[in-house]
mmCIF file of N, CA and C in Angstrom:
data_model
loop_
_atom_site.group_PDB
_atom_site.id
_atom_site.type_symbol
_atom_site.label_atom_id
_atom_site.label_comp_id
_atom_site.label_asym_id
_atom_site.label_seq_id
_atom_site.Cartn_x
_atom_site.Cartn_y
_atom_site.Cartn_z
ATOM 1 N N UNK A 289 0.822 -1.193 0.000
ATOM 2 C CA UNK A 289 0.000 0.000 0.000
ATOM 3 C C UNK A 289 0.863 1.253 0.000
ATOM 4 N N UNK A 290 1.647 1.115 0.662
ATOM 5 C CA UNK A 290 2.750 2.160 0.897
ATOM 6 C C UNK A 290 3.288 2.804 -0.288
ATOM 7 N N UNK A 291 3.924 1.759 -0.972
ATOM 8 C CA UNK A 291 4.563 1.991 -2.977
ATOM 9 C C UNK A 291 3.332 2.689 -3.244
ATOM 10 N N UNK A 292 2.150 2.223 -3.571
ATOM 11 C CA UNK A 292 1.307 2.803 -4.415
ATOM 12 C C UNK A 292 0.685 4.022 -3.801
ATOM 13 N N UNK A 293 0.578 4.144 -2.385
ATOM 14 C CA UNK A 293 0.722 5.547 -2.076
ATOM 15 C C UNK A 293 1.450 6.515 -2.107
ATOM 16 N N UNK A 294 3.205 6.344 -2.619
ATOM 17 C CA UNK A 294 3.846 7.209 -3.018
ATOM 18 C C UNK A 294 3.962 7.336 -4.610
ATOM 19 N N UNK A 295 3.192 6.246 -5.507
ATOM 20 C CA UNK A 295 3.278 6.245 -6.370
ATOM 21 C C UNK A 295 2.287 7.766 -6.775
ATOM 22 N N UNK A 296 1.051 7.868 -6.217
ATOM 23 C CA UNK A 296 0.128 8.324 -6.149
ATOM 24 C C UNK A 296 0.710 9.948 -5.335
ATOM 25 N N UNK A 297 1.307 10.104 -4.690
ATOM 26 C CA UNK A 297 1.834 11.551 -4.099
ATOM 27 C C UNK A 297 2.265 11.759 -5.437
ATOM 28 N N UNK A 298 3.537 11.306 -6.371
ATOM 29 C CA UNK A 298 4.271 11.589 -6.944
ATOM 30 C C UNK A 298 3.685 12.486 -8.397
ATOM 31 N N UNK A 299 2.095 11.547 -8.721
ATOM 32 C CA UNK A 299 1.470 11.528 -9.643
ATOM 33 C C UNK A 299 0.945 13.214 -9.406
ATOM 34 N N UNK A 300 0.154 13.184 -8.061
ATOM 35 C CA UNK A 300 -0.541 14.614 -7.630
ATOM 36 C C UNK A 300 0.362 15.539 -7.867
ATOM 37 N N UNK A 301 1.714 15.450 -7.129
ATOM 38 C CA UNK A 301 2.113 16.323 -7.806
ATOM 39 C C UNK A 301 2.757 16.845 -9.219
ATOM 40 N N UNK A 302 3.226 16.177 -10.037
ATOM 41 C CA UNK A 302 3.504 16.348 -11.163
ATOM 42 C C UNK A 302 2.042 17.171 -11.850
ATOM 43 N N UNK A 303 0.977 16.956 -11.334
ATOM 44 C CA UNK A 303 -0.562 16.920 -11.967
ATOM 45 C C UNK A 303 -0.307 18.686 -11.076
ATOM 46 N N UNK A 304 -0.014 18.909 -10.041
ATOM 47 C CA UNK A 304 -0.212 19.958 -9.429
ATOM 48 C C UNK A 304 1.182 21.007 -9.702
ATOM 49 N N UNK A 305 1.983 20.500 -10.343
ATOM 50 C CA UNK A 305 3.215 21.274 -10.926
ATOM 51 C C UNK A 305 2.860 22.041 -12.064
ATOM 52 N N UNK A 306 1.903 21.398 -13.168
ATOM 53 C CA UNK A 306 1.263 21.119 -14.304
ATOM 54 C C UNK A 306 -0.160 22.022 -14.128
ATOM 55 N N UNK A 307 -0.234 22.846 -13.084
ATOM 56 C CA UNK A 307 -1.692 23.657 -12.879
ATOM 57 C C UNK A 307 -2.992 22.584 -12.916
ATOM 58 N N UNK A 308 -2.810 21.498 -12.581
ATOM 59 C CA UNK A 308 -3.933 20.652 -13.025
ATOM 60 C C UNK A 308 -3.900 19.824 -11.486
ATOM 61 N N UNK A 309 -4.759 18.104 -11.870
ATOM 62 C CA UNK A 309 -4.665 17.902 -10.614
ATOM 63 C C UNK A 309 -4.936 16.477 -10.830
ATOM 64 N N UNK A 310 -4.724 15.632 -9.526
ATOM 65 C CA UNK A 310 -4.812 14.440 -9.952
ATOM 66 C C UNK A 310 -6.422 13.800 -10.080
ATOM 67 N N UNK A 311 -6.938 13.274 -11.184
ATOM 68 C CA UNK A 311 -8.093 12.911 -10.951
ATOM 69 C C UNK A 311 -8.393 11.414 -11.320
ATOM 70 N N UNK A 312 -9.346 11.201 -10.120
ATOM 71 C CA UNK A 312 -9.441 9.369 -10.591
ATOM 72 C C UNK A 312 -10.623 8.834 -11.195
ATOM 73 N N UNK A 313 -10.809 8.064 -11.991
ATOM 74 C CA UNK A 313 -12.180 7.471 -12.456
ATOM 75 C C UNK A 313 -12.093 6.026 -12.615
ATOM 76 N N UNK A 314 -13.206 5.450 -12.936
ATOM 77 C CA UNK A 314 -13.554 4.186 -12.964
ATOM 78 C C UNK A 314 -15.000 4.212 -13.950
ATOM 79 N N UNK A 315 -15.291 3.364 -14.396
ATOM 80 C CA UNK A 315 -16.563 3.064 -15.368
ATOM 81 C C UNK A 315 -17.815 3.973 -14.924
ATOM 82 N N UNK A 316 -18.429 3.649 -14.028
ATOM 83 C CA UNK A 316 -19.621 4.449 -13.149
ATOM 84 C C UNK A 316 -19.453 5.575 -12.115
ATOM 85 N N UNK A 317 -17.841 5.969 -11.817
ATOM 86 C CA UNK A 317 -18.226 6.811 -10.670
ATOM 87 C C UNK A 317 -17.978 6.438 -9.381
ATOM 88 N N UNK A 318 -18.590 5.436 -8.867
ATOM 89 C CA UNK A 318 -18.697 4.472 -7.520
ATOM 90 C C UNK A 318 -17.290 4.490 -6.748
ATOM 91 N N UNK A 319 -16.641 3.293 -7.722
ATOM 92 C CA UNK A 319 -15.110 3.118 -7.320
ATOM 93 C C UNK A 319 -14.201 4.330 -7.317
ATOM 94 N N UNK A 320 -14.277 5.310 -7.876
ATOM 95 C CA UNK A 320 -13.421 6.130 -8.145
ATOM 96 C C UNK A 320 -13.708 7.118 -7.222
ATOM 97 N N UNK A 321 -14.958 7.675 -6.426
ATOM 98 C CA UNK A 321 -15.223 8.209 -5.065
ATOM 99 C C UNK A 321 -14.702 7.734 -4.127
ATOM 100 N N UNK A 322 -14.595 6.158 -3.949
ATOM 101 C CA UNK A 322 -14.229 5.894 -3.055
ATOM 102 C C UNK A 322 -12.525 5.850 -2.977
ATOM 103 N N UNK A 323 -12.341 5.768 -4.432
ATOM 104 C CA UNK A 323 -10.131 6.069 -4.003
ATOM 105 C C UNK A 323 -10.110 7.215 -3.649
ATOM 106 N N UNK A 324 -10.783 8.250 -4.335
ATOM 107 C CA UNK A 324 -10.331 9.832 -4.008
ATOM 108 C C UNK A 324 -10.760 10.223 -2.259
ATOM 109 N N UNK A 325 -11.958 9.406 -1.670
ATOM 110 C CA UNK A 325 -11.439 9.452 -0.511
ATOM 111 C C UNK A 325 -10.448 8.550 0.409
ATOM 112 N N UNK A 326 -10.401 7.814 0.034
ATOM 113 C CA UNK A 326 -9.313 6.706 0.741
ATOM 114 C C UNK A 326 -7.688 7.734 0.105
ATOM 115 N N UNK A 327 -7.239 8.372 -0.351
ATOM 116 C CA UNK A 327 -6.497 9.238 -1.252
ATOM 117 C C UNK A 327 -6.271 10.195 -0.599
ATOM 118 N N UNK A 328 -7.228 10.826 -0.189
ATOM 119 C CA UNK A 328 -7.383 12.244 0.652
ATOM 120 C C UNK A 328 -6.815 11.908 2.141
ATOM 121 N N UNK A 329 -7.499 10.729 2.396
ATOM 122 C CA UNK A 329 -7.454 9.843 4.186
ATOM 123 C C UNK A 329 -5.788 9.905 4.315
ATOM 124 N N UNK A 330 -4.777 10.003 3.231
ATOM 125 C CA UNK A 330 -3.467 9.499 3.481
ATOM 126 C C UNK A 330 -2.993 10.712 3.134
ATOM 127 N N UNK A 331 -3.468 12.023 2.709
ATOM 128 C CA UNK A 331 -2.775 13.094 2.203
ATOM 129 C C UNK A 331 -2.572 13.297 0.556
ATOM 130 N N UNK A 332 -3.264 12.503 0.049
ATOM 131 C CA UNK A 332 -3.009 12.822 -1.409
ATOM 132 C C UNK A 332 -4.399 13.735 -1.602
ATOM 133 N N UNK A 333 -3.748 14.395 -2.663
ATOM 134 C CA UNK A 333 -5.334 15.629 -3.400
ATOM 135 C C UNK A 333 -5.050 14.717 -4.353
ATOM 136 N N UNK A 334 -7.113 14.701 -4.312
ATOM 137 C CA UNK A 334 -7.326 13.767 -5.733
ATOM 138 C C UNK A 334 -9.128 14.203 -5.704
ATOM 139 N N UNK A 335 -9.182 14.361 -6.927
ATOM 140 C CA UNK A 335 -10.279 14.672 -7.451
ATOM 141 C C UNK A 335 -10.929 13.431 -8.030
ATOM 142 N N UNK A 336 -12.465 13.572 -8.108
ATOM 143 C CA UNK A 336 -13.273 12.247 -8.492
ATOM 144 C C UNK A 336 -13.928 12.499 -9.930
ATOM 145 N N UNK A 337 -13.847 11.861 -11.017
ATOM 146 C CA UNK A 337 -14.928 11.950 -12.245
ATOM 147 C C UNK A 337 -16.283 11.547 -11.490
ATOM 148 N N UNK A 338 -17.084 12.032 -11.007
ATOM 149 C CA UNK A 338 -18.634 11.766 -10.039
ATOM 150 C C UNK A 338 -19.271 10.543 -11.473
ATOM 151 N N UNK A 339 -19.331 10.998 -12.631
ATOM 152 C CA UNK A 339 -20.339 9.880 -13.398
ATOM 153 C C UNK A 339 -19.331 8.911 -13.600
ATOM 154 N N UNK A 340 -17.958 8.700 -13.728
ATOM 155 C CA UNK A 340 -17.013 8.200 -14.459
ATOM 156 C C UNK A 340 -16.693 8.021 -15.653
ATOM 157 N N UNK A 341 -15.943 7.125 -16.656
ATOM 158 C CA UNK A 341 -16.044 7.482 -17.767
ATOM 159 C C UNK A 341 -17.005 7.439 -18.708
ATOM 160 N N UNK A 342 -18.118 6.823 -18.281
ATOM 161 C CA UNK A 342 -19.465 5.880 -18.882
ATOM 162 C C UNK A 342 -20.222 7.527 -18.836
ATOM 163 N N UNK A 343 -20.134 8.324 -18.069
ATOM 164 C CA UNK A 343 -20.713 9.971 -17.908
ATOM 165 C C UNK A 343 -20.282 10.932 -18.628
ATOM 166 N N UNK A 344 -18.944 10.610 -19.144
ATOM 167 C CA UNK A 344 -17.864 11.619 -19.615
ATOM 168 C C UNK A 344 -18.501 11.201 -20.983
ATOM 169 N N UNK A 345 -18.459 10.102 -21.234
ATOM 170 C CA UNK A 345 -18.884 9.448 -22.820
ATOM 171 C C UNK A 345 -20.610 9.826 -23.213
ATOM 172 N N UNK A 346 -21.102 9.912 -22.303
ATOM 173 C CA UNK A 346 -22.262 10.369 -22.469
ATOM 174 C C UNK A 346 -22.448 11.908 -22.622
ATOM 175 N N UNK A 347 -21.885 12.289 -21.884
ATOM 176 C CA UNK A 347 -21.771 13.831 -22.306
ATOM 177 C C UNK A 347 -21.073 14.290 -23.559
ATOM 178 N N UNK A 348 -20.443 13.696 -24.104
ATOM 179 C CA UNK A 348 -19.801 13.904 -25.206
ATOM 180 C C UNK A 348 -18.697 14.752 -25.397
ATOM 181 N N UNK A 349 -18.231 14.572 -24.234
ATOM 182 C CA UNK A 349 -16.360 15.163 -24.030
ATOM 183 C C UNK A 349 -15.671 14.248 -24.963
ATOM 184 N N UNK A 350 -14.388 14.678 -25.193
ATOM 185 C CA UNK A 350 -13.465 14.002 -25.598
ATOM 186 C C UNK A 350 -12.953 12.565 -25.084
ATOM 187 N N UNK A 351 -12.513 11.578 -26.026
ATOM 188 C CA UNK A 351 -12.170 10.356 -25.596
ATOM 189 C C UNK A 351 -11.042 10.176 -26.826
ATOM 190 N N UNK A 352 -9.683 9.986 -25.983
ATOM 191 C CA UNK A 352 -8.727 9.511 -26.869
ATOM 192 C C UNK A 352 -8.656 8.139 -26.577
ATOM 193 N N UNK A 353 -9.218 7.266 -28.048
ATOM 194 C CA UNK A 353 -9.428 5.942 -27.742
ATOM 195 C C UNK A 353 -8.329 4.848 -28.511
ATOM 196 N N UNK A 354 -7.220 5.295 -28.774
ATOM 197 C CA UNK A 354 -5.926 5.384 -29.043
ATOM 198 C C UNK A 354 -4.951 5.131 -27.954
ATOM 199 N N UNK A 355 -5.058 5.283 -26.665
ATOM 200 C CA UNK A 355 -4.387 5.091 -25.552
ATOM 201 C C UNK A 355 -5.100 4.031 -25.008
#
């Protein structure tokens, strides 16, 4: 847990060097609330996609589907 919690500091900040920030998602939303608080609980800033990507796709934002 430890690695991937510094993996995850390292990420925020590069994301927060970058004027931006770290944000997490998952398919629905659900899972990805719950890292950004389990995230926060240890000191990382992390922001949540609330619909996830299944919301983002519905709204009709951008999707680079190439990566």
């Amino acid at each position: 847990l430890e690695a991937r919690l510094g993996e995850a500091r390292a990420l925020a900040a590069e994301a927060a060097a970058g004027g931006g920030a770290l944000v997490v998602q998952c398919q629905g939303g659900v899972r990805s609330a719950v890292a950004a608080g389990l995230l926060a609980a240890h000191g990382v800033p992390a922001a949540d996609l609330p619909a996830g990507y299944a919301g983002w796709v519905r709204a009709g934002l951008p999707v680079d589907a190439g990566r």
